[in-house]
Amino acid sequence: MSDGRIVFKKPSEDIDTVTSAVLEEREDAGAVDDAAISQNVVHNPYLTMSIQKQRNMLPISKHKNQVLYALQKYRTVVIVGETGCGKSTQVPQFLMEAGWCADKRVIGITQPRRVAAVTLATRVADEQLCRLGSKVGFVVRFGGVTSDDTVIQYMTDGILLREMSADPLLLKYSVIMVDEAHERSVNTDLLLALLRRLQKVRYDLRVIVSSATLDAAYFRQFFELNETSDESKNTAVILSVEGSTYPVEIFYVEQPVPDYIKAAMTTVLRIHTKESSGDILVFLTGMDEVEAFCKELIEYSKKLQNVDRLWVVPMYSGLTQREQLRAFDSTPFGQRKVVVATNIAETSVTIPGIAYVVDCGFVKMRIADPANGIESLMLVPVSQAAADQRAGRAGRLRAGKCFRMYPEAEYKKLLTATVPEIQRCHLAPVILQLKTLGVANVVKFHYLARPRVKALATGFDLLHALGAVDNEGALTNPLGLKMCTLPLPPMHAKVLLSSEQFGCSEEILTILAMMQIQEPFDIPKNARHNAELTKREFSVAEGDHLTLLNVYHSFIKNNKSQKWCNQVHVNFKGLCRAENIRQQLKAYLKKNGMKMVSCKGLIGETERVRRCLLCGFFTNVARYGHDGRFHTIYETTSYAVYKGSAMMYRDKMPKWVVFTDVLQNSIRDISEIDPDWIQEVAPNFYDFGTNREVAAARGADRTREYESLADLN
DNA sequence: GAGCACTGC
């Protein structure tokens, strides 16, 4: 390439020579980070050093020449670096300084989380002594800070996927670095597969796969698969960058424990009395477990005599940022901090100074039933990789200890790695996404991890029933094409696109936005009774969806006041997010040429809304049974009603409902429906008729459909 | 009396 890029020689054995440009030391180093820290949960242990010193401290800086040499020679480079080695911040700067941004070409770095994209960009802009948004910028949903000068762009992986559907060749980029590839999220898996595909057309595009674990061999093999070029220009190179961690000693229980919470409690108390000082991190599986555990631990610590007190911050995503930040407070002298967390502490949040980890060995995971595609939250054993990740959290300060609440034999039986998300999620959104990007044969696509054919078939079934794909599996025009443009899963998208014909797009827009937030109500533990009463006042007999509409309307009527939210126990942060999402969706609808119409005050007002919901969620229909549970149409599953549902306020349960969210054994976000509507909105999905007719027709049809899938164009 | 891992467009 003759663009004036500096050419690097293959590094000799002494790769310790660092040749980075010397920047002037600044006294206000980290000032921008302070702003970021106040917003996000981030910790920088080197905050007091000058920026250049901080950069040189990072293990990756020793490998600068190696990285540049590899990227010059190979089209794909896999960098394995432990967390904190500096790869996410330094590699893009190495590349820019080496001329990879000539002609304003951009180095793109993708992150699985928004916070990471923002903080990394802020940090790198600071290191480059430039304003955020000039040379260094970021893009996330609902905005970003970039300009024409931006050559290092941090973004969420979802953003790059969106960008690919607008510009399939990604011409503005010279290098794309997919960070945290080891997490194996749907987005990172798709990105890697798509980039590999793209490299066959764009020979000049460089891809960096950045991973924290030794899955590198797998990534390498993937990028080399079926390469015919004998020049082996595409060969990925593996660089191993050490982090700064200490060994962790693992302890197991001798016998399986019947109650891991009790076992964890005993273990924490034993660590406290028998082990030297050092903070403890306890991994449990859910918010309730965490809260109950904390409460009990505080009780114990009060009773302990002649022993220093335990200082207990629960940590899970439902907490506000302020509450989460408490886990970062330094431990008062003579006390011992115990952080009780969900798996948020596995990846999203790193708590410094942990010397002991207590691991319950389980995790709550969203898993789709391949037969019907319904996703629910299941309690499953962790994988060995996840258990090791948890244990590793004890070795960041000094040599640590990890106590597992299961015997060693059980550990050996665990899966070595967590099943990639793409193999356990509902595939309809994935299929839709691939179709948008011009992947004609989604069944034969070169996945990083191949999903089950049965799951693909279920995905196609749903898309077909929704009218998004035709009999050949191609996107329909205009419905399928429009569904692709919306930042919503297919069922939600269908509801939204149908809302105009039901005359209720304003209402549906609100309900869908509200469905995206986790919990509209904020019920404090000390005022539960009072909160329940106010919550009840928002409730609507027809169900949760109209209740959500009610809450949002009241929020707007009260000028989006935080004070009002606190008084009536409505989640202020959540409602603000819902408003944001609503605006974004509204903009998409306008772009699609849809009219905003409201059914307010019209005859059959709530019926329109519920019919419209059924239009997308007809798979999630259930009938009330004598056993007090709701049964799906083919009796494959039955569910209890979630205790927080507005349905609980009714004297009598409705006979038929549609639900839009499933927990492990219960359904929530439920609305009453009339079974006659089902045939109207989804005439082909269910078999209507006597049991015998149905059984005969169904078996034959479905089998044929699955068999033909492998040949879908 | 009992309940909702974590992200993202």
XYZ file of C-alpha atoms (C1' of nucleotides) in Angstrom:
722
model
C 0.000 0.000 0.000
C 1.463 3.320 -1.013
C -0.345 5.604 1.372
C 2.732 6.597 3.322
C 2.042 4.164 6.103
C 5.105 3.331 8.168
C 6.441 -0.137 7.424
C 7.353 -2.290 10.377
C 10.005 -4.971 10.504
C 9.284 -8.234 12.184
C 10.056 -7.680 15.862
C 13.123 -9.409 17.215
C 13.132 -11.350 20.457
C 13.441 -8.253 22.605
C 9.968 -6.916 22.035
C 10.306 -4.847 25.163
C 11.444 -1.830 23.169
C 8.623 0.669 23.309
C 8.622 3.244 20.545
C 5.495 5.188 21.274
C 5.588 8.919 20.884
C 6.236 10.854 24.053
C 3.365 13.013 25.107
C 3.684 15.902 27.469
C 2.742 15.097 30.998
C -0.378 16.721 32.192
C -1.343 17.568 35.718
C -5.046 17.235 35.153
C -4.759 13.708 33.866
C -7.958 11.809 34.371
C -10.155 14.880 34.631
C -12.442 13.642 31.886
C -12.543 10.231 33.457
C -13.853 11.742 36.638
C -16.875 12.938 34.742
C -17.321 9.499 33.262
C -16.965 7.854 36.639
C -19.695 9.950 38.125
C -22.017 8.686 35.409
C -20.818 5.163 34.986
C -19.515 2.466 37.232
C -15.847 2.493 36.257
C -12.695 2.205 38.257
C -9.201 3.359 37.283
C -6.494 2.346 39.752
C -3.841 4.527 38.076
C -5.841 7.721 38.253
C -3.141 9.634 40.066
C -0.396 9.009 37.475
C 0.276 11.077 34.370
C -1.344 9.849 31.193
C 1.865 8.759 29.515
C 2.968 6.849 32.574
C -0.399 5.144 32.669
C -0.069 4.183 29.005
C 3.374 2.704 29.491
C 2.248 0.716 32.530
C -0.129 -1.262 30.364
C 1.111 -4.731 29.367
C -0.015 -4.245 25.755
C 2.471 -1.429 25.187
C 5.269 -4.025 25.131
C 3.595 -5.654 22.151
C 3.095 -2.557 20.036
C 5.451 -3.536 17.244
C 4.174 -7.073 17.225
C 0.601 -5.859 16.776
C 1.549 -3.481 13.973
C 3.653 -6.076 12.189
C 0.925 -8.694 12.395
C -1.749 -6.365 11.104
C 0.413 -5.342 8.196
C 1.039 -8.912 7.168
C -2.273 -10.573 7.992
C -5.829 -9.574 7.274
C -7.125 -10.865 10.566
C -5.387 -10.709 13.890
C -6.619 -12.330 17.054
C -5.389 -10.597 20.171
C -5.756 -12.478 23.402
C -5.325 -10.184 26.326
C -6.571 -10.440 29.837
C -8.846 -7.730 31.159
C -6.947 -4.592 31.973
C -4.020 -5.216 29.614
C -4.928 -2.086 27.683
C -5.822 -3.586 24.314
C -9.100 -1.702 23.937
C -7.539 1.719 24.447
C -4.003 1.291 23.081
C -4.344 -0.791 19.918
C -6.457 1.824 18.088
C -3.919 4.498 18.996
C -1.012 2.350 17.773
C -2.835 1.909 14.478
C -3.629 5.569 14.064
C -0.060 6.564 14.829
C 1.151 4.001 12.270
C -0.923 5.512 9.486
C -3.989 3.298 9.317
C -6.161 6.409 9.253
C -4.650 7.863 6.087
C -7.311 9.381 3.793
C -9.609 9.789 6.789
C -10.257 6.078 6.984
C -11.667 5.091 10.313
C -10.629 2.527 12.903
C -13.852 1.142 14.351
C -13.941 -0.591 17.721
C -17.088 -2.400 18.793
C -18.160 -2.989 22.377
C -20.982 -5.110 23.745
C -21.990 -2.397 26.238
C -22.784 1.279 25.828
C -20.934 2.316 28.955
C -17.737 0.762 27.623
C -18.019 2.553 24.270
C -18.457 5.914 25.997
C -15.769 5.493 28.645
C -13.181 4.068 26.265
C -13.695 6.927 23.804
C -13.483 9.455 26.610
C -10.325 7.888 27.896
C -8.617 7.706 24.492
C -9.574 11.279 23.596
C -7.951 12.270 26.846
C -4.787 10.348 26.040
C -4.673 11.968 22.620
C -5.115 15.407 24.206
C -8.088 16.071 21.967
C -11.724 16.865 22.511
C -14.131 13.956 22.531
C -15.769 13.940 19.121
C -12.828 15.331 17.182
C -10.198 12.683 16.409
C -11.774 10.208 18.802
C -15.515 9.696 19.091
C -18.250 7.216 19.893
C -21.669 6.162 18.628
C -24.339 4.398 20.670
C -28.123 4.195 20.446
C -29.746 7.590 21.014
C -26.664 9.402 19.860
C -22.944 9.780 20.102
C -20.184 12.285 19.624
C -18.380 12.233 16.291
C -17.367 14.601 13.500
C -15.795 14.503 10.040
C -12.406 14.408 11.770
C -13.162 11.266 13.744
C -10.757 8.457 12.871
C -11.048 6.347 16.027
C -14.661 5.440 16.574
C -15.897 3.396 19.510
C -19.398 2.023 19.161
C -21.698 -0.705 20.371
C -21.711 -3.811 18.194
C -25.392 -3.276 17.462
C -24.566 0.068 15.866
C -22.065 -1.489 13.465
C -24.577 -4.168 12.502
C -27.100 -1.435 11.704
C -24.471 0.443 9.761
C -23.761 -2.662 7.715
C -27.297 -2.750 6.412
C -26.899 0.822 5.163
C -23.331 0.401 3.858
C -22.651 -3.327 3.378
C -19.011 -2.742 2.409
C -18.247 -0.570 5.433
C -16.094 1.547 3.142
C -15.276 4.202 5.697
C -13.323 1.727 7.841
C -9.774 0.494 7.353
C -9.736 -1.652 10.485
C -12.500 -3.046 12.643
C -11.744 -4.358 16.082
C -14.379 -6.580 17.663
C -13.734 -6.345 21.369
C -14.865 -8.858 24.009
C -15.358 -11.503 21.332
C -15.050 -14.215 23.988
C -18.421 -13.213 25.389
C -19.957 -14.871 22.345
C -23.009 -12.656 22.293
C -25.292 -12.836 19.263
C -23.925 -9.514 18.074
C -20.226 -10.338 18.323
C -20.759 -13.753 16.736
C -22.700 -12.227 13.848
C -20.208 -9.428 13.369
C -17.261 -11.810 13.122
C -19.049 -14.062 10.673
C -20.158 -11.090 8.553
C -16.731 -9.462 8.591
C -15.114 -12.695 7.465
C -17.618 -12.775 4.613
C -16.943 -9.136 3.814
C -13.187 -9.700 3.636
C -13.717 -11.856 0.567
C -14.866 -8.707 -1.232
C -12.892 -6.049 0.604
C -9.353 -7.373 0.536
C -8.020 -4.292 2.294
C -10.252 -4.570 5.341
C -8.402 -5.604 8.471
C -10.175 -7.304 11.344
C -8.951 -7.555 14.899
C -10.623 -10.104 17.112
C -10.056 -9.132 20.685
C -10.693 -11.799 23.264
C -9.859 -12.346 26.905
C -9.705 -16.109 26.753
C -7.926 -18.734 24.745
C -10.850 -19.313 22.448
C -8.348 -17.693 20.098
C -7.556 -20.989 18.437
C -11.215 -21.279 17.587
C -11.421 -17.760 16.154
C -8.283 -18.352 14.139
C -9.591 -21.535 12.683
C -12.833 -19.828 11.806
C -11.159 -17.087 9.820
C -8.955 -19.545 7.990
C -11.794 -21.910 7.082
C -12.093 -22.665 3.395
C -9.422 -20.165 2.463
C -8.199 -21.065 -0.972
C -5.535 -18.390 -1.253
C -2.150 -20.069 -0.999
C -0.516 -16.823 0.017
C -2.185 -17.312 3.396
C -2.678 -13.571 3.622
C -5.726 -14.134 5.728
C -4.025 -16.187 8.373
C -4.823 -14.891 11.787
C -2.027 -14.439 14.250
C -2.442 -14.995 17.929
C -0.784 -12.657 20.337
C -0.943 -13.381 23.975
C -0.888 -10.421 26.278
C -0.698 -11.130 29.962
C -2.799 -9.150 32.367
C -1.833 -8.414 35.910
C -3.512 -11.081 37.974
C -2.436 -13.284 40.843
C -3.045 -16.997 41.374
C -6.324 -18.014 42.956
C -6.599 -21.111 45.092
C -9.818 -23.055 44.607
C -11.714 -24.806 47.410
C -14.661 -27.139 46.961
C -17.259 -28.485 49.354
C -16.914 -32.230 49.947
C -20.533 -33.192 49.428
C -23.189 -31.585 47.223
C -25.066 -28.978 49.265
C -28.872 -28.975 49.298
C -29.070 -25.205 49.787
C -26.323 -23.128 48.237
C -27.478 -19.954 49.947
C -27.076 -21.458 53.389
C -23.721 -22.909 52.374
C -22.576 -19.538 51.047
C -23.630 -17.882 54.289
C -21.638 -20.348 56.380
C -18.658 -19.920 54.088
C -18.687 -16.130 54.330
C -18.763 -16.333 58.120
C -15.961 -18.878 58.141
C -13.808 -16.732 55.862
C -14.467 -13.806 58.136
C -13.307 -15.617 61.263
C -10.522 -17.767 59.835
C -8.967 -15.868 56.930
C -6.807 -12.782 56.918
C -8.229 -9.442 55.880
C -9.534 -8.914 52.370
C -12.919 -8.231 50.827
C -15.373 -10.953 49.811
C -17.450 -11.224 46.645
C -20.430 -13.600 46.710
C -22.026 -14.740 43.444
C -25.736 -15.545 43.695
C -28.290 -15.758 40.902
C -30.965 -13.136 41.374
C -32.015 -9.878 42.927
C -34.163 -11.510 45.622
C -31.449 -13.918 46.649
C -28.986 -11.054 46.860
C -31.276 -8.903 48.999
C -32.253 -11.724 51.343
C -28.632 -12.782 51.742
C -27.523 -9.252 52.574
C -30.243 -8.868 55.153
C -29.346 -12.099 56.908
C -25.642 -11.325 56.793
C -26.209 -7.966 58.447
C -28.139 -9.710 61.215
C -25.277 -12.124 61.767
C -22.693 -9.399 61.782
C -24.614 -7.592 64.511
C -24.642 -10.716 66.651
C -20.939 -11.445 66.230
C -18.968 -10.570 69.292
C -15.265 -9.807 69.554
C -15.130 -9.880 65.786
C -14.889 -6.945 63.456
C -18.070 -6.142 61.725
C -18.858 -7.110 58.192
C -19.732 -4.265 55.882
C -22.344 -5.590 53.414
C -23.898 -3.256 48.982
C -25.712 -5.572 47.241
C -24.939 -5.390 43.533
C -27.342 -6.122 40.667
C -28.527 -4.250 37.610
C -31.845 -3.218 39.145
C -30.065 -0.893 41.556
C -29.584 2.738 40.683
C -26.110 3.894 39.719
C -25.709 5.579 43.065
C -26.532 2.361 44.898
C -24.158 0.402 42.660
C -21.337 2.834 43.350
C -21.480 1.942 47.052
C -19.734 -1.332 46.205
C -16.742 0.743 45.089
C -16.361 2.634 48.337
C -13.153 1.764 50.108
C -13.561 -0.475 53.097
C -13.352 1.355 56.464
C -10.355 0.346 58.545
C -10.876 -2.804 60.556
C -13.927 -3.851 58.625
C -14.398 -6.323 55.842
C -16.477 -5.565 52.768
C -18.818 -8.236 51.464
C -20.280 -7.583 48.012
C -23.222 -9.833 47.207
C -23.795 -9.788 43.474
C -25.507 -11.425 40.515
C -23.481 -12.186 37.426
C -23.340 -8.463 36.734
C -20.003 -8.753 38.603
C -18.810 -11.395 36.144
C -18.396 -9.079 33.149
C -20.143 -5.728 33.327
C -18.720 -4.479 36.597
C -15.317 -5.077 38.187
C -15.065 -4.509 41.914
C -11.494 -3.805 43.010
C -9.781 -5.264 46.028
C -11.555 -8.609 46.193
C -9.487 -11.355 47.814
C -12.168 -14.018 48.355
C -14.884 -15.250 46.032
C -17.838 -17.416 47.068
C -19.493 -19.001 44.034
C -22.909 -20.640 44.245
C -22.314 -22.365 40.912
C -25.555 -21.325 39.261
C -26.699 -18.606 36.919
C -30.012 -17.391 35.559
C -30.000 -17.525 31.801
C -32.473 -16.663 29.114
C -33.030 -19.816 27.099
C -35.426 -20.392 24.222
C -37.330 -23.632 23.836
C -36.264 -24.733 20.332
C -39.701 -26.227 19.748
C -41.755 -23.066 20.184
C -39.138 -20.338 20.436
C -40.495 -19.095 23.750
C -37.664 -17.675 25.803
C -37.708 -17.900 29.550
C -35.352 -17.331 32.421
C -33.888 -20.609 33.665
C -31.688 -21.417 36.610
C -28.780 -23.460 35.215
C -25.326 -24.542 36.424
C -22.509 -22.242 35.292
C -19.883 -23.403 32.794
C -16.272 -24.064 33.786
C -15.254 -20.896 31.950
C -17.778 -18.826 33.902
C -16.723 -20.453 37.180
C -13.100 -19.614 36.373
C -14.085 -16.070 35.430
C -15.794 -15.724 38.806
C -12.774 -17.169 40.600
C -10.474 -14.782 38.728
C -12.205 -11.878 40.409
C -10.334 -12.819 43.601
C -6.884 -12.430 42.095
C -6.760 -8.825 41.014
C -5.324 -7.473 44.250
C -3.141 -10.316 45.506
C -3.174 -14.115 45.569
C -6.784 -14.949 46.393
C -9.096 -17.789 47.296
C -12.300 -18.999 45.686
C -14.834 -21.177 47.506
C -17.197 -23.169 45.314
C -20.450 -24.439 46.787
C -20.189 -27.728 44.904
C -17.760 -30.676 44.899
C -14.846 -30.872 42.493
C -16.478 -33.816 40.736
C -19.401 -31.547 39.843
C -17.044 -28.948 38.412
C -15.583 -31.533 36.089
C -19.060 -32.330 34.818
C -19.820 -28.717 33.885
C -19.709 -27.550 30.274
C -16.256 -26.178 29.491
C -17.676 -22.974 28.013
C -21.052 -21.268 28.195
C -23.221 -22.164 25.210
C -22.958 -19.215 22.775
C -26.055 -17.062 22.935
C -26.908 -17.735 19.297
C -27.440 -21.397 20.184
C -29.942 -20.694 22.908
C -31.928 -17.645 21.800
C -34.969 -17.243 19.618
C -33.650 -17.045 16.079
C -36.350 -14.990 14.386
C -34.533 -11.685 15.067
C -31.228 -13.193 13.888
C -32.760 -14.452 10.659
C -34.313 -11.073 10.030
C -31.008 -9.340 10.650
C -29.089 -11.632 8.298
C -31.754 -11.222 5.622
C -31.412 -7.448 5.864
C -27.695 -7.797 5.266
C -28.291 -9.717 2.098
C -27.549 -13.211 3.360
C -29.824 -15.178 1.078
C -29.357 -18.609 2.613
C -29.617 -18.182 6.342
C -29.566 -21.943 6.906
C -26.230 -22.431 5.192
C -24.652 -19.238 6.533
C -21.196 -19.627 8.004
C -21.988 -19.153 11.686
C -19.290 -18.927 14.301
C -21.459 -21.436 16.135
C -24.162 -23.147 14.139
C -27.652 -22.943 15.654
C -29.813 -26.039 15.715
C -31.854 -26.628 12.549
C -34.938 -27.059 14.711
C -34.401 -23.612 16.206
C -33.921 -22.102 12.742
C -37.107 -23.777 11.618
C -38.995 -22.322 14.572
C -37.574 -18.917 13.722
C -38.731 -19.229 10.124
C -42.126 -20.490 11.264
C -42.673 -17.399 13.312
C -41.449 -14.999 10.625
C -43.675 -16.744 8.122
C -46.688 -16.569 10.412
C -45.987 -12.892 11.014
C -45.865 -12.326 7.272
C -42.242 -11.181 7.293
C -41.016 -13.913 4.933
C -42.781 -15.657 2.055
C -43.020 -19.372 1.264
C -39.509 -19.353 -0.134
C -38.128 -17.757 3.002
C -37.445 -14.395 1.340
C -38.325 -11.099 2.989
C -41.749 -9.829 2.031
C -42.313 -6.410 0.560
C -43.234 -4.174 2.255
C -43.895 -5.834 5.648
C -40.681 -7.857 6.017
C -38.514 -5.023 4.772
C -40.150 -2.551 7.129
C -39.758 -4.902 10.086
C -36.007 -4.989 9.466
C -35.671 -1.252 9.861
C -37.285 -1.144 13.296
C -35.060 -1.549 16.360
C -37.487 -4.116 17.771
C -37.800 -7.905 17.845
C -40.090 -9.267 15.087
C -43.222 -9.781 17.169
C -43.022 -6.270 18.593
C -42.257 -4.857 15.145
C -45.288 -6.571 13.669
C -47.540 -5.117 16.351
C -46.192 -1.645 15.721
C -46.552 -1.878 11.944
C -50.126 -3.149 12.328
C -51.154 -0.433 14.724
C -52.189 2.062 12.055
C -54.840 -0.263 10.647
C -56.265 -0.785 14.136
C -56.318 2.983 14.579
C -54.149 2.947 17.683
C -50.529 3.678 16.681
C -50.123 6.303 19.416
C -51.165 3.836 22.107
C -49.177 0.898 20.740
C -46.095 3.079 20.448
C -46.337 3.842 24.146
C -47.034 0.254 25.190
C -44.105 -1.125 23.177
C -41.758 1.496 24.586
C -42.949 0.648 28.100
C -42.452 -3.079 27.440
C -38.758 -2.429 26.803
C -38.088 -1.207 30.327
C -37.532 -3.768 33.005
C -39.834 -2.603 35.734
C -42.180 0.381 35.577
C -42.844 0.316 39.309
C -40.339 1.006 42.007
C -41.544 -0.758 45.134
C -39.405 0.058 48.173
C -39.123 -2.664 50.771
C -40.077 -0.485 53.702
C -43.221 0.959 52.154
C -44.468 -2.102 50.352
C -48.079 -1.907 51.449
C -48.488 1.724 50.527
C -46.733 1.180 47.217
C -49.028 -1.711 46.380
C -52.021 0.557 46.922
C -50.772 3.242 44.546
C -49.782 0.599 42.018
C -53.293 -0.786 42.186
C -54.703 2.563 41.174
C -52.883 2.402 37.860
C -54.171 -1.082 37.145
C -56.640 -1.732 34.371
C -58.921 -4.781 34.392
C -58.078 -5.752 30.798
C -54.484 -6.311 31.748
C -50.912 -5.141 32.062
C -50.490 -3.541 28.658
C -53.234 -1.027 29.260
C -51.847 -0.544 32.739
C -48.502 0.379 31.181
C -50.292 2.864 28.947
C -51.968 4.315 32.004
C -48.684 4.759 33.859
C -47.052 6.484 30.900
C -49.985 8.845 30.389
C -49.930 9.826 34.044
C -46.183 10.392 33.834
C -46.628 12.796 30.928
C -49.635 14.464 32.552
C -47.484 15.133 35.604
C -44.803 16.830 33.506
C -42.393 13.886 33.808
C -41.775 14.948 37.369
C -39.323 12.911 39.395
C -41.067 13.983 42.577
C -44.361 12.630 41.317
C -42.690 9.358 40.367
C -41.309 8.960 43.879
C -44.697 9.681 45.435
C -46.537 7.069 43.400
C -43.627 4.590 43.290
C -43.075 4.786 39.566
C -39.553 4.112 38.239
C -38.405 7.550 37.065
C -35.303 6.383 35.216
C -37.285 3.677 33.475
C -40.015 6.048 32.370
C -37.463 8.469 30.944
C -35.943 5.624 28.991
C -39.373 4.618 27.738
C -39.940 8.161 26.511
C -36.619 8.052 24.642
C -37.458 4.754 23.025
C -40.903 6.020 22.104
C -39.430 9.015 20.318
C -36.981 6.867 18.405
C -39.703 4.443 17.329
C -41.945 7.314 16.314
C -39.191 8.668 14.068
C -38.859 5.244 12.425
C -42.609 5.096 11.838
C -42.619 8.500 10.193
C -39.761 7.401 7.961
C -41.880 4.420 6.971
C -44.684 6.797 6.045
C -47.052 5.678 8.780
C -49.702 7.912 10.245
C -49.935 8.517 13.943
C -53.484 7.781 15.015
C -55.061 7.484 18.421
C -58.060 5.425 19.505
C -58.593 7.486 22.628
C -62.286 7.896 23.338
C -63.349 5.753 20.388
C -65.711 2.794 20.674
C -63.778 -0.384 21.454
C -60.770 1.635 22.511
C -59.078 -1.077 24.554
C -60.253 -3.816 22.220
C -58.363 -2.235 19.319
C -55.194 -2.198 21.345
C -55.555 -5.814 22.453
C -56.406 -7.060 18.958
C -53.349 -5.248 17.672
C -51.123 -6.876 20.318
C -52.465 -10.270 19.309
C -51.404 -9.507 15.744
C -47.786 -10.008 16.767
C -48.084 -12.197 19.854
C -50.568 -14.825 18.661
C -48.021 -17.510 19.554
C -48.335 -16.417 23.178
C -51.972 -17.210 23.752
C -53.175 -19.225 26.737
C -56.389 -20.466 28.320
C -57.213 -20.484 32.022
C -57.444 -23.983 33.448
C -59.128 -25.545 36.479
C -55.718 -25.821 38.085
C -55.439 -22.040 38.298
C -52.755 -21.899 35.596
C -52.750 -20.708 32.017
C -52.271 -23.367 29.339
C -50.898 -22.762 25.846
C -53.117 -23.829 22.970
C -51.369 -27.129 22.225
C -51.018 -27.820 25.955
C -47.261 -27.947 25.632
C -46.757 -25.724 28.672
C -48.697 -24.141 31.479
C -47.833 -21.026 33.405
C -48.700 -19.355 36.668
C -49.522 -15.661 36.664
C -46.661 -13.468 37.786
C -47.482 -11.978 41.169
C -46.861 -8.427 40.027
C -49.300 -8.654 37.142
C -52.370 -6.437 37.123
C -54.322 -9.672 36.629
C -53.788 -10.414 40.309
C -56.114 -7.547 41.196
C -59.049 -9.139 39.411
C -61.682 -11.178 41.233
C -61.739 -13.741 38.476
C -59.111 -14.621 35.895
C -60.030 -14.091 32.237
C -60.639 -17.230 30.169
C -58.193 -16.299 27.401
C -55.098 -14.134 27.489
C -52.159 -13.004 25.394
C -48.840 -12.588 27.226
C -45.675 -10.862 26.077
C -43.112 -11.899 28.678
C -42.259 -15.252 30.248
C -40.326 -15.927 33.426
C -39.233 -19.374 34.512
C -42.673 -20.658 35.459
C -44.900 -17.657 35.140
C -46.127 -15.167 32.592
C -46.315 -11.426 32.921
C -47.499 -8.519 30.826
C -50.839 -10.179 30.236
C -53.983 -8.928 28.498
C -57.415 -10.454 28.214
C -58.494 -11.463 24.705
C -61.459 -12.977 22.892
C -60.443 -16.334 21.335
C -62.352 -15.435 18.155
C -59.732 -12.779 17.425
C -57.028 -15.405 17.040
C -58.313 -16.795 13.767
C -58.707 -13.277 12.416
C -55.142 -12.145 13.067
C -53.344 -15.459 12.520
C -55.486 -17.668 10.306
C -52.596 -19.992 9.416
C -50.690 -20.386 12.642
C -53.083 -22.551 14.603
C -55.164 -25.373 13.280
C -58.790 -24.614 13.807
C -61.165 -27.569 14.021
C -61.769 -30.719 16.035
C -58.880 -32.426 17.786
C -58.776 -35.228 15.243
C -58.717 -32.914 12.228
C -56.013 -30.845 13.813
C -53.745 -33.754 14.699
C -53.960 -35.189 11.204
C -53.230 -31.934 9.420
C -50.505 -30.762 11.731
C -48.119 -33.716 11.737
C -47.840 -33.946 7.979
C -47.519 -30.222 7.280
C -44.870 -29.311 9.798
C -42.626 -32.245 8.935
C -42.583 -31.276 5.276
C -41.796 -27.721 6.174
C -38.727 -28.612 8.259
C -37.410 -30.999 5.660
C -37.556 -28.366 2.967
C -35.656 -25.892 5.111
C -32.204 -27.102 4.131
C -33.024 -26.228 0.545
C -34.347 -22.749 1.228
C -32.885 -20.450 -1.339
C -46.686 -15.544 50.151
C -43.550 -14.739 46.535
C -40.697 -12.799 42.379
C -37.757 -10.461 37.198
C -29.300 -12.788 34.656
C -27.133 -9.247 31.515
C -26.843 -6.531 27.351
C -28.342 -4.034 22.731
C -30.664 -1.501 18.071
